[in-house]
PDB file of C-alpha atoms in Angstrom:
ATOM      1  CA  MET A 288    -141.568  44.089 -31.408  1.00  0.00           C
ATOM      2  CA  LEU A 289    -140.527  40.474 -31.051  1.00  0.00           C
ATOM      3  CA  MET A 290    -136.776  40.030 -30.861  1.00  0.00           C
ATOM      4  CA  ASN A 291    -135.413  37.117 -32.855  1.00  0.00           C
ATOM      5  CA  LYS A 292    -132.031  35.475 -32.870  1.00  0.00           C
ATOM      6  CA  LEU A 293    -131.041  32.539 -35.041  1.00  0.00           C
ATOM      7  CA  SER A 294    -127.910  30.574 -34.207  1.00  0.00           C
ATOM      8  CA  LYS A 295    -126.133  28.268 -36.629  1.00  0.00           C
ATOM      9  CA  GLN A 296    -126.190  24.528 -36.009  1.00  0.00           C
ATOM     10  CA  PRO A 297    -124.957  21.677 -38.224  1.00  0.00           C
ATOM     11  CA  ASN A 298    -127.123  21.536 -41.365  1.00  0.00           C
ATOM     12  CA  SER A 299    -129.761  23.836 -39.935  1.00  0.00           C
ATOM     13  CA  VAL A 300    -130.647  26.647 -37.547  1.00  0.00           C
ATOM     14  CA  SER A 301    -131.792  26.634 -33.948  1.00  0.00           C
ATOM     15  CA  ILE A 302    -133.746  29.482 -32.396  1.00  0.00           C
ATOM     16  CA  THR A 303    -132.477  31.045 -29.209  1.00  0.00           C
ATOM     17  CA  LYS A 304    -135.300  33.517 -28.607  1.00  0.00           C
ATOM     18  CA  THR A 305    -138.728  33.995 -30.146  1.00  0.00           C
ATOM     19  CA  LEU A 306    -140.150  33.721 -33.628  1.00  0.00           C
ATOM     20  CA  PRO A 307    -143.276  35.440 -35.006  1.00  0.00           C
ATOM     21  CA  ASN A 308    -146.416  33.289 -35.154  1.00  0.00           C
ATOM     22  CA  THR A 309    -144.657  30.442 -33.335  1.00  0.00           C
ATOM     23  CA  THR A 310    -145.231  29.205 -29.782  1.00  0.00           C
ATOM     24  CA  SER A 311    -142.417  28.498 -27.334  1.00  0.00           C
ATOM     25  CA  LYS A 312    -143.477  24.840 -27.345  1.00  0.00           C
ATOM     26  CA  GLU A 313    -143.136  24.649 -31.129  1.00  0.00           C
ATOM     27  CA  ILE A 314    -139.695  26.234 -30.897  1.00  0.00           C
ATOM     28  CA  SER A 315    -138.677  23.647 -28.285  1.00  0.00           C
ATOM     29  CA  ILE A 316    -139.816  20.772 -30.516  1.00  0.00           C
ATOM     30  CA  TYR A 317    -137.939  22.255 -33.459  1.00  0.00           C
ATOM     31  CA  ASN A 318    -134.748  22.950 -31.501  1.00  0.00           C
ATOM     32  CA  SER A 319    -134.686  19.451 -30.024  1.00  0.00           C
ATOM     33  CA  HIS A 320    -135.169  18.037 -33.526  1.00  0.00           C
ATOM     34  CA  ILE A 321    -132.115  19.982 -34.700  1.00  0.00           C
ATOM     35  CA  THR A 322    -129.751  19.622 -31.755  1.00  0.00           C
ATOM     36  CA  ASP A 323    -130.698  16.674 -29.527  1.00  0.00           C
ATOM     37  CA  LYS A 324    -129.300  13.164 -29.651  1.00  0.00           C
ATOM     38  CA  LYS A 325    -131.461  10.845 -31.776  1.00  0.00           C
ATOM     39  CA  LEU A 326    -132.792   7.587 -30.365  1.00  0.00           C
ATOM     40  CA  LYS A 327    -130.839   5.673 -33.029  1.00  0.00           C
ATOM     41  CA  GLU A 328    -127.681   7.038 -31.375  1.00  0.00           C
ATOM     42  CA  PHE A 329    -128.662   5.781 -27.906  1.00  0.00           C
ATOM     43  CA  SER A 330    -126.124   3.133 -26.898  1.00  0.00           C
ATOM     44  CA  THR A 331    -125.025   3.642 -23.299  1.00  0.00           C
ATOM     45  CA  LYS A 332    -126.434   2.329 -20.032  1.00  0.00           C
ATOM     46  CA  GLU A 333    -127.526   5.872 -19.192  1.00  0.00           C
ATOM     47  CA  ASP A 334    -129.410   6.076 -22.487  1.00  0.00           C
ATOM     48  CA  LEU A 335    -131.293   2.871 -21.702  1.00  0.00           C
ATOM     49  CA  MET A 336    -132.116   4.115 -18.205  1.00  0.00           C
ATOM     50  CA  LEU A 337    -133.478   7.341 -19.663  1.00  0.00           C
ATOM     51  CA  MET A 338    -135.662   5.446 -22.145  1.00  0.00           C
ATOM     52  CA  ASN A 339    -136.967   3.144 -19.420  1.00  0.00           C
ATOM     53  CA  SER A 340    -137.720   6.055 -17.092  1.00  0.00           C
ATOM     54  CA  LEU A 341    -139.748   7.729 -19.844  1.00  0.00           C
ATOM     55  CA  ILE A 342    -141.756   4.559 -20.433  1.00  0.00           C
ATOM     56  CA  VAL A 343    -142.414   4.360 -16.679  1.00  0.00           C
ATOM     57  CA  ARG A 344    -143.575   7.990 -16.792  1.00  0.00           C
ATOM     58  CA  TRP A 345    -145.823   7.090 -19.741  1.00  0.00           C
ATOM     59  CA  ALA A 346    -147.449   4.260 -17.801  1.00  0.00           C
ATOM     60  CA  THR A 347    -147.939   6.492 -14.747  1.00  0.00           C
ATOM     61  CA  TYR A 348    -149.455   9.348 -16.735  1.00  0.00           C
ATOM     62  CA  VAL A 349    -152.026   7.172 -18.510  1.00  0.00           C
ATOM     63  CA  GLY A 350    -152.819   5.176 -15.351  1.00  0.00           C
ATOM     64  CA  VAL A 351    -151.631   1.660 -16.182  1.00  0.00           C
ATOM     65  CA  GLU A 352    -149.262  -0.717 -14.405  1.00  0.00           C
ATOM     66  CA  THR A 353    -145.555  -0.148 -14.839  1.00  0.00           C
ATOM     67  CA  PRO A 354    -144.098  -2.799 -17.192  1.00  0.00           C
ATOM     68  CA  GLU A 355    -141.612  -5.341 -15.822  1.00  0.00           C
ATOM     69  CA  ALA A 356    -137.902  -4.724 -16.426  1.00  0.00           C
ATOM     70  CA  SER A 357    -137.789  -7.101 -19.404  1.00  0.00           C
ATOM     71  CA  GLN A 358    -140.861  -5.389 -20.893  1.00  0.00           C
ATOM     72  CA  LEU A 359    -139.298  -1.971 -20.376  1.00  0.00           C
ATOM     73  CA  ASN A 360    -136.185  -3.032 -22.293  1.00  0.00           C
ATOM     74  CA  MET A 361    -138.289  -4.559 -25.050  1.00  0.00           C
ATOM     75  CA  LEU A 362    -140.394  -1.395 -25.406  1.00  0.00           C
ATOM     76  CA  ALA A 363    -137.295   0.809 -25.343  1.00  0.00           C
ATOM     77  CA  ASN A 364    -135.705  -1.198 -28.156  1.00  0.00           C
ATOM     78  CA  PHE A 365    -138.975  -1.197 -30.088  1.00  0.00           C
ATOM     79  CA  ILE A 366    -139.237   2.613 -29.900  1.00  0.00           C
ATOM     80  CA  LYS A 367    -135.558   3.060 -30.790  1.00  0.00           C
ATOM     81  CA  GLU A 368    -135.891   0.771 -33.823  1.00  0.00           C
ATOM     82  CA  HIS A 369    -139.164   2.114 -35.220  1.00  0.00           C
ATOM     83  CA  PHE A 370    -138.762   5.807 -34.348  1.00  0.00           C
ATOM     84  CA  PRO A 371    -134.980   6.287 -34.714  1.00  0.00           C
ATOM     85  CA  THR A 372    -135.121  10.029 -35.488  1.00  0.00           C
ATOM     86  CA  PHE A 373    -137.027  10.860 -32.311  1.00  0.00           C
ATOM     87  CA  ASN A 374    -135.170  12.200 -29.282  1.00  0.00           C
ATOM     88  CA  ALA A 375    -135.837  12.164 -25.546  1.00  0.00           C
ATOM     89  CA  TYR A 376    -137.658  15.489 -25.697  1.00  0.00           C
ATOM     90  CA  ASP A 377    -140.028  14.056 -28.310  1.00  0.00           C
ATOM     91  CA  LEU A 378    -140.984  11.246 -25.951  1.00  0.00           C
ATOM     92  CA  LYS A 379    -141.496  13.651 -23.044  1.00  0.00           C
ATOM     93  CA  GLU A 380    -143.638  15.959 -25.161  1.00  0.00           C
ATOM     94  CA  CYS A 381    -145.629  13.071 -26.609  1.00  0.00           C
ATOM     95  CA  ILE A 382    -146.386  11.718 -23.139  1.00  0.00           C
ATOM     96  CA  SER A 383    -147.359  15.180 -21.919  1.00  0.00           C
ATOM     97  CA  MET A 384    -149.690  15.757 -24.873  1.00  0.00           C
ATOM     98  CA  LEU A 385    -151.201  12.310 -24.438  1.00  0.00           C
ATOM     99  CA  ALA A 386    -151.896  12.923 -20.753  1.00  0.00           C
ATOM    100  CA  SER A 387    -153.449  16.334 -21.440  1.00  0.00           C
ATOM    101  CA  GLN A 388    -155.497  14.853 -24.309  1.00  0.00           C
ATOM    102  CA  SER A 389    -154.050  17.375 -26.767  1.00  0.00           C
ATOM    103  CA  LEU A 390    -152.587  14.708 -29.058  1.00  0.00           C
ATOM    104  CA  GLU A 391    -154.944  13.683 -31.832  1.00  0.00           C
ATOM    105  CA  THR A 392    -155.069   9.888 -31.572  1.00  0.00           C
ATOM    106  CA  ASP A 393    -157.643   7.194 -30.939  1.00  0.00           C
ATOM    107  CA  ALA A 394    -155.062   4.778 -29.530  1.00  0.00           C
ATOM    108  CA  GLU A 395    -156.313   2.685 -26.581  1.00  0.00           C
ATOM    109  CA  HIS A 396    -153.908   1.094 -24.108  1.00  0.00           C
ATOM    110  CA  TYR A 397    -156.387  -1.507 -22.704  1.00  0.00           C
ATOM    111  CA  GLY A 398    -154.566  -1.510 -19.392  1.00  0.00           C
ATOM    112  CA  LYS A 399    -150.971  -1.916 -20.539  1.00  0.00           C
ATOM    113  CA  ILE A 400    -148.235  -0.297 -22.591  1.00  0.00           C
ATOM    114  CA  SER A 401    -147.937  -2.569 -25.629  1.00  0.00           C
ATOM    115  CA  PRO A 402    -145.883  -2.127 -28.843  1.00  0.00           C
ATOM    116  CA  ILE A 403    -149.044  -1.725 -30.930  1.00  0.00           C
ATOM    117  CA  TYR A 404    -150.366   0.999 -28.617  1.00  0.00           C
ATOM    118  CA  VAL A 405    -146.970   2.722 -28.453  1.00  0.00           C
ATOM    119  CA  SER A 406    -146.633   2.659 -32.239  1.00  0.00           C
ATOM    120  CA  LYS A 407    -150.073   4.182 -32.786  1.00  0.00           C
ATOM    121  CA  VAL A 408    -149.416   6.989 -30.295  1.00  0.00           C
ATOM    122  CA  LEU A 409    -145.945   7.808 -31.614  1.00  0.00           C
ATOM    123  CA  LYS A 410    -147.173   7.880 -35.208  1.00  0.00           C
ATOM    124  CA  ALA A 411    -149.745  10.474 -34.172  1.00  0.00           C
ATOM    125  CA  TYR A 412    -146.998  12.484 -32.499  1.00  0.00           C
ATOM    126  CA  GLN A 413    -144.799  12.079 -35.590  1.00  0.00           C
ATOM    127  CA  GLU A 414    -147.470  13.767 -37.697  1.00  0.00           C
ATOM    128  CA  HIS A 415    -147.769  16.573 -35.146  1.00  0.00           C
ATOM    129  CA  LYS A 416    -143.998  17.005 -35.027  1.00  0.00           C
ATOM    130  CA  ASN A 417    -143.663  17.068 -38.823  1.00  0.00           C
ATOM    131  CA  ASN A 418    -146.230  19.859 -39.000  1.00  0.00           C
ATOM    132  CA  VAL A 419    -144.411  21.818 -36.302  1.00  0.00           C
ATOM    133  CA  VAL A 420    -140.977  21.469 -37.912  1.00  0.00           C
ATOM    134  CA  PHE A 421    -142.365  22.488 -41.313  1.00  0.00           C
ATOM    135  CA  LYS A 422    -144.135  25.506 -39.800  1.00  0.00           C
ATOM    136  CA  VAL A 423    -141.057  26.697 -37.907  1.00  0.00           C
ATOM    137  CA  ARG A 424    -138.801  26.330 -40.945  1.00  0.00           C
ATOM    138  CA  GLU A 425    -141.285  28.304 -43.015  1.00  0.00           C
ATOM    139  CA  ASN A 426    -141.411  31.065 -40.393  1.00  0.00           C
ATOM    140  CA  ILE A 427    -137.602  31.170 -40.224  1.00  0.00           C
ATOM    141  CA  GLU A 428    -137.454  31.713 -43.988  1.00  0.00           C
ATOM    142  CA  LYS A 429    -140.076  34.460 -43.773  1.00  0.00           C
ATOM    143  CA  LEU A 430    -138.057  36.128 -41.028  1.00  0.00           C
ATOM    144  CA  ARG A 431    -134.879  35.933 -43.065  1.00  0.00           C
ATOM    145  CA  GLU A 432    -136.598  37.515 -46.039  1.00  0.00           C
ATOM    146  CA  THR A 433    -137.664  40.494 -43.931  1.00  0.00           C
ATOM    147  CA  GLU A 434    -134.139  40.874 -42.563  1.00  0.00           C
ATOM    148  CA  VAL A 435    -132.396  40.936 -45.947  1.00  0.00           C
ATOM    149  CA  VAL A 436    -131.038  44.409 -46.635  1.00  0.00           C
ATOM    150  CA  PRO A 437    -131.450  45.193 -50.352  1.00  0.00           C
ATOM    151  CA  MET A 438    -128.285  46.134 -52.205  1.00  0.00           C
ATOM    152  CA  PRO A 439    -128.147  49.841 -53.177  1.00  0.00           C
ATOM    153  CA  ASN A 440    -129.018  50.461 -56.826  1.00  0.00           C
ATOM    154  CA  GLU A 441    -125.622  51.998 -57.531  1.00  0.00           C
ATOM    155  CA  GLU A 442    -123.857  48.905 -56.231  1.00  0.00           C
ATOM    156  CA  ARG A 443    -126.088  46.564 -58.243  1.00  0.00           C
ATOM    157  CA  ILE A 444    -125.340  48.501 -61.423  1.00  0.00           C
ATOM    158  CA  LEU A 445    -121.607  48.566 -60.698  1.00  0.00           C
ATOM    159  CA  ASN A 446    -121.497  44.821 -59.989  1.00  0.00           C
ATOM    160  CA  PHE A 447    -123.364  43.988 -63.177  1.00  0.00           C
ATOM    161  CA  LYS A 448    -121.070  46.193 -65.247  1.00  0.00           C
ATOM    162  CA  LYS A 449    -118.114  44.293 -63.788  1.00  0.00           C
ATOM    163  CA  LEU A 450    -119.801  40.997 -64.668  1.00  0.00           C
ATOM    164  CA  LEU A 451    -120.372  42.091 -68.275  1.00  0.00           C
ATOM    165  CA  THR A 452    -116.763  43.272 -68.565  1.00  0.00           C
ATOM    166  CA  ILE A 453    -115.426  39.930 -67.314  1.00  0.00           C
ATOM    167  CA  ALA A 454    -117.769  37.979 -69.604  1.00  0.00           C
ATOM    168  CA  LYS A 455    -116.817  40.047 -72.647  1.00  0.00           C
ATOM    169  CA  GLY A 456    -113.148  39.556 -71.851  1.00  0.00           C
ATOM    170  CA  GLU A 457    -113.540  35.779 -71.732  1.00  0.00           C
ATOM    171  CA  VAL A 458    -115.279  35.447 -75.109  1.00  0.00           C
ATOM    172  CA  MET A 459    -112.733  37.778 -76.731  1.00  0.00           C
ATOM    173  CA  GLN A 460    -110.048  35.325 -75.561  1.00  0.00           C
ATOM    174  CA  GLY A 461    -111.858  32.519 -77.360  1.00  0.00           C
ATOM    175  CA  LEU A 462    -113.338  31.053 -74.191  1.00  0.00           C
ATOM    176  CA  THR A 463    -116.951  30.040 -73.592  1.00  0.00           C
ATOM    177  CA  TYR A 464    -118.501  32.153 -70.874  1.00  0.00           C
ATOM    178  CA  ILE A 465    -120.427  30.073 -68.322  1.00  0.00           C
ATOM    179  CA  ASP A 466    -123.472  32.116 -67.334  1.00  0.00           C
ATOM    180  CA  SER A 467    -124.018  30.929 -63.743  1.00  0.00           C
ATOM    181  CA  GLY A 468    -127.567  31.546 -62.604  1.00  0.00           C
ATOM    182  CA  ASP A 469    -128.510  32.780 -66.091  1.00  0.00           C
ATOM    183  CA  SER A 470    -127.725  36.332 -64.951  1.00  0.00           C
ATOM    184  CA  ILE A 471    -126.706  37.671 -68.336  1.00  0.00           C
ATOM    185  CA  TYR A 472    -129.264  35.603 -70.258  1.00  0.00           C
ATOM    186  CA  ASN A 473    -132.117  37.025 -68.160  1.00  0.00           C
ATOM    187  CA  PHE A 474    -130.683  40.521 -68.597  1.00  0.00           C
ATOM    188  CA  VAL A 475    -130.487  40.106 -72.374  1.00  0.00           C
ATOM    189  CA  LYS A 476    -133.957  38.604 -72.646  1.00  0.00           C
ATOM    190  CA  HIS A 477    -135.573  41.176 -70.322  1.00  0.00           C
ATOM    191  CA  ASN A 478    -134.133  44.088 -72.266  1.00  0.00           C
ATOM    192  CA  LYS A 479    -134.600  42.466 -75.709  1.00  0.00           C
ATOM    193  CA  LEU A 480    -130.933  42.983 -76.554  1.00  0.00           C
ATOM    194  CA  ILE A 481    -130.888  40.102 -79.001  1.00  0.00           C
ATOM    195  CA  GLU A 482    -133.614  38.787 -81.279  1.00  0.00           C
ATOM    196  CA  LEU A 483    -134.530  35.243 -80.265  1.00  0.00           C
ATOM    197  CA  SER A 484    -135.442  34.187 -83.794  1.00  0.00           C
ATOM    198  CA  LYS A 485    -136.464  30.645 -84.705  1.00  0.00           C
ATOM    199  CA  ASP A 486    -133.119  30.144 -86.430  1.00  0.00           C
ATOM    200  CA  LEU A 487    -131.161  31.287 -83.369  1.00  0.00           C
ATOM    201  CA  ILE A 488    -133.216  29.100 -81.046  1.00  0.00           C
ATOM    202  CA  ALA A 489    -132.752  26.086 -83.328  1.00  0.00           C
ATOM    203  CA  GLU A 490    -129.016  26.725 -83.528  1.00  0.00           C
ATOM    204  CA  ALA A 491    -128.783  27.113 -79.752  1.00  0.00           C
ATOM    205  CA  MET A 492    -130.728  23.898 -79.065  1.00  0.00           C
ATOM    206  CA  ASP A 493    -128.578  22.006 -81.565  1.00  0.00           C
ATOM    207  CA  TYR A 494    -125.479  23.285 -79.755  1.00  0.00           C
ATOM    208  CA  GLY A 495    -127.002  22.293 -76.397  1.00  0.00           C
ATOM    209  CA  GLY A 496    -127.784  18.774 -77.609  1.00  0.00           C
ATOM    210  CA  LYS A 497    -124.290  18.197 -78.974  1.00  0.00           C
ATOM    211  CA  LEU A 498    -122.621  19.579 -75.845  1.00  0.00           C
ATOM    212  CA  TYR A 499    -124.846  17.391 -73.667  1.00  0.00           C
ATOM    213  CA  ILE A 500    -123.716  14.259 -75.548  1.00  0.00           C
ATOM    214  CA  GLU A 501    -120.080  15.349 -75.263  1.00  0.00           C
ATOM    215  CA  GLN A 502    -120.332  16.049 -71.526  1.00  0.00           C
ATOM    216  CA  ARG A 503    -122.187  12.775 -70.892  1.00  0.00           C
ATOM    217  CA  LYS A 504    -119.464  10.800 -72.657  1.00  0.00           C
ATOM    218  CA  LYS A 505    -116.853  12.537 -70.502  1.00  0.00           C
ATOM    219  CA  LYS A 506    -118.846  11.718 -67.375  1.00  0.00           C
ATOM    220  CA  VAL A 507    -119.149   8.040 -68.350  1.00  0.00           C
ATOM    221  CA  THR A 508    -115.412   7.808 -69.046  1.00  0.00           C
ATOM    222  CA  GLU A 509    -114.556   9.519 -65.757  1.00  0.00           C
ATOM    223  CA  THR A 510    -116.935   7.223 -63.864  1.00  0.00           C
ATOM    224  CA  VAL A 511    -115.356   4.095 -65.375  1.00  0.00           C
ATOM    225  CA  ILE A 512    -111.762   5.259 -64.810  1.00  0.00           C
ATOM    226  CA  LYS A 513    -112.400   6.277 -61.200  1.00  0.00           C
ATOM    227  CA  ASN A 514    -114.662   3.278 -60.524  1.00  0.00           C
ATOM    228  CA  GLN A 515    -117.409   5.593 -59.301  1.00  0.00           C
ATOM    229  CA  ASN A 516    -121.132   5.068 -58.927  1.00  0.00           C
ATOM    230  CA  PHE A 517    -123.062   5.637 -62.174  1.00  0.00           C
ATOM    231  CA  LYS A 518    -125.695   7.682 -60.330  1.00  0.00           C
ATOM    232  CA  ARG A 519    -124.301  10.986 -61.634  1.00  0.00           C
ATOM    233  CA  VAL A 520    -124.523   9.692 -65.209  1.00  0.00           C
ATOM    234  CA  ALA A 521    -128.083   8.526 -64.571  1.00  0.00           C
ATOM    235  CA  ASP A 522    -128.901  11.955 -63.116  1.00  0.00           C
ATOM    236  CA  MET A 523    -127.683  13.594 -66.323  1.00  0.00           C
ATOM    237  CA  GLN A 524    -130.083  11.458 -68.353  1.00  0.00           C
ATOM    238  CA  PHE A 525    -132.942  12.304 -66.001  1.00  0.00           C
ATOM    239  CA  GLU A 526    -132.135  16.030 -66.303  1.00  0.00           C
ATOM    240  CA  LYS A 527    -131.314  15.869 -70.023  1.00  0.00           C
ATOM    241  CA  GLU A 528    -133.858  18.435 -71.216  1.00  0.00           C
ATOM    242  CA  ASP A 529    -132.947  20.990 -68.531  1.00  0.00           C
ATOM    243  CA  ILE A 530    -129.218  20.559 -69.207  1.00  0.00           C
ATOM    244  CA  ILE A 531    -129.648  20.999 -72.969  1.00  0.00           C
ATOM    245  CA  LYS A 532    -131.724  24.155 -72.437  1.00  0.00           C
ATOM    246  CA  LYS A 533    -129.079  25.498 -70.057  1.00  0.00           C
ATOM    247  CA  TYR A 534    -126.362  24.980 -72.675  1.00  0.00           C
ATOM    248  CA  ALA A 535    -128.644  26.585 -75.293  1.00  0.00           C
ATOM    249  CA  ARG A 536    -129.077  29.691 -73.120  1.00  0.00           C
ATOM    250  CA  GLU A 537    -125.310  29.931 -72.732  1.00  0.00           C
ATOM    251  CA  PHE A 538    -124.966  29.720 -76.514  1.00  0.00           C
ATOM    252  CA  VAL A 539    -127.273  32.738 -76.832  1.00  0.00           C
ATOM    253  CA  VAL A 540    -125.320  34.616 -74.157  1.00  0.00           C
ATOM    254  CA  ASN A 541    -121.995  33.987 -75.862  1.00  0.00           C
ATOM    255  CA  ARG A 542    -123.420  35.022 -79.239  1.00  0.00           C
ATOM    256  CA  PHE A 543    -124.639  38.245 -77.609  1.00  0.00           C
ATOM    257  CA  LEU A 544    -121.293  38.891 -75.906  1.00  0.00           C
ATOM    258  CA  LEU A 545    -119.385  38.486 -79.164  1.00  0.00           C
ATOM    259  CA  LYS A 546    -121.527  41.097 -80.927  1.00  0.00           C
ATOM    260  CA  MET A 547    -121.972  43.431 -77.960  1.00  0.00           C
ATOM    261  CA  GLU A 548    -120.309  46.849 -77.981  1.00  0.00           C
ATOM    262  CA  LEU A 549    -119.223  46.897 -74.330  1.00  0.00           C
ATOM    263  CA  PRO A 550    -118.458  50.633 -73.787  1.00  0.00           C
ATOM    264  CA  GLU A 551    -121.758  51.647 -75.355  1.00  0.00           C
ATOM    265  CA  LEU A 552    -123.812  49.194 -73.265  1.00  0.00           C
ATOM    266  CA  LEU A 553    -122.034  50.087 -70.026  1.00  0.00           C
ATOM    267  CA  GLN A 554    -123.086  53.708 -70.467  1.00  0.00           C
ATOM    268  CA  LYS A 555    -126.715  52.749 -71.043  1.00  0.00           C
ATOM    269  CA  ILE A 556    -127.245  50.400 -68.080  1.00  0.00           C
ATOM    270  CA  ASN A 557    -129.644  51.691 -65.427  1.00  0.00           C
ATOM    271  CA  ILE A 558    -131.496  50.049 -62.542  1.00  0.00           C
ATOM    272  CA  GLU A 559    -134.655  49.480 -64.599  1.00  0.00           C
ATOM    273  CA  MET A 560    -132.675  47.211 -66.899  1.00  0.00           C
ATOM    274  CA  LEU A 561    -131.775  44.994 -63.922  1.00  0.00           C
ATOM    275  CA  LYS A 562    -135.339  44.497 -62.691  1.00  0.00           C
ATOM    276  CA  TYR A 563    -135.951  41.011 -64.021  1.00  0.00           C
TER     277      TYR A 563
END
């Protein structure tokens, strides 16, 4: 069996061993993408020397003359500007693939390393790299899914009973219960615990529309007072329908909670009722 170990990195995950259906080369490309210094961050003399040495290697591998010092600097700056998210490993791998003719490109150097030639080659590598990164991320997610240990049925039932008890307590205090993740709504709908009549749906949507207007006004006022960007307000307008439906579902949940006989329902709950 393949042993896998994922280690946390900022904003993502790097792989320290092997991953099913993934080559070691693909893992190296992915890891360098996650952890290595980007070309846009290159600023020191050592960084420039590294870039120049890689361009010299490029020229040697494809059998053309080494560019003059001024040309090397120009090419290094060109690559840094147009491929800022690349890293040194990307350049090494691109050159290696180019030399072994495993990179899919019809770029011709015509005897020298020019910006046009470099751009065409690196764009081909960019496509290859994007495919690799996407594939590795997908395989990481598949691996995670297989490693998730399902919660015991008894624990699931107990946790949901606690959730219902808390929710019931809030509505009995005159509060509106916020159904995060639609957990209770999906439970109610799956088990047909409330009739979703046309009148109830209309009432819920009306409530959702009014609450949306109220919340949008609050957001506008807050944005003006705090001198914030209006993007969040614009996002609300873009997501208007989804937000209204979310409020409508919460209306249904709160109506259910008000009428629900908690002790009776708690005794009835079984694992089949939570399979939604």
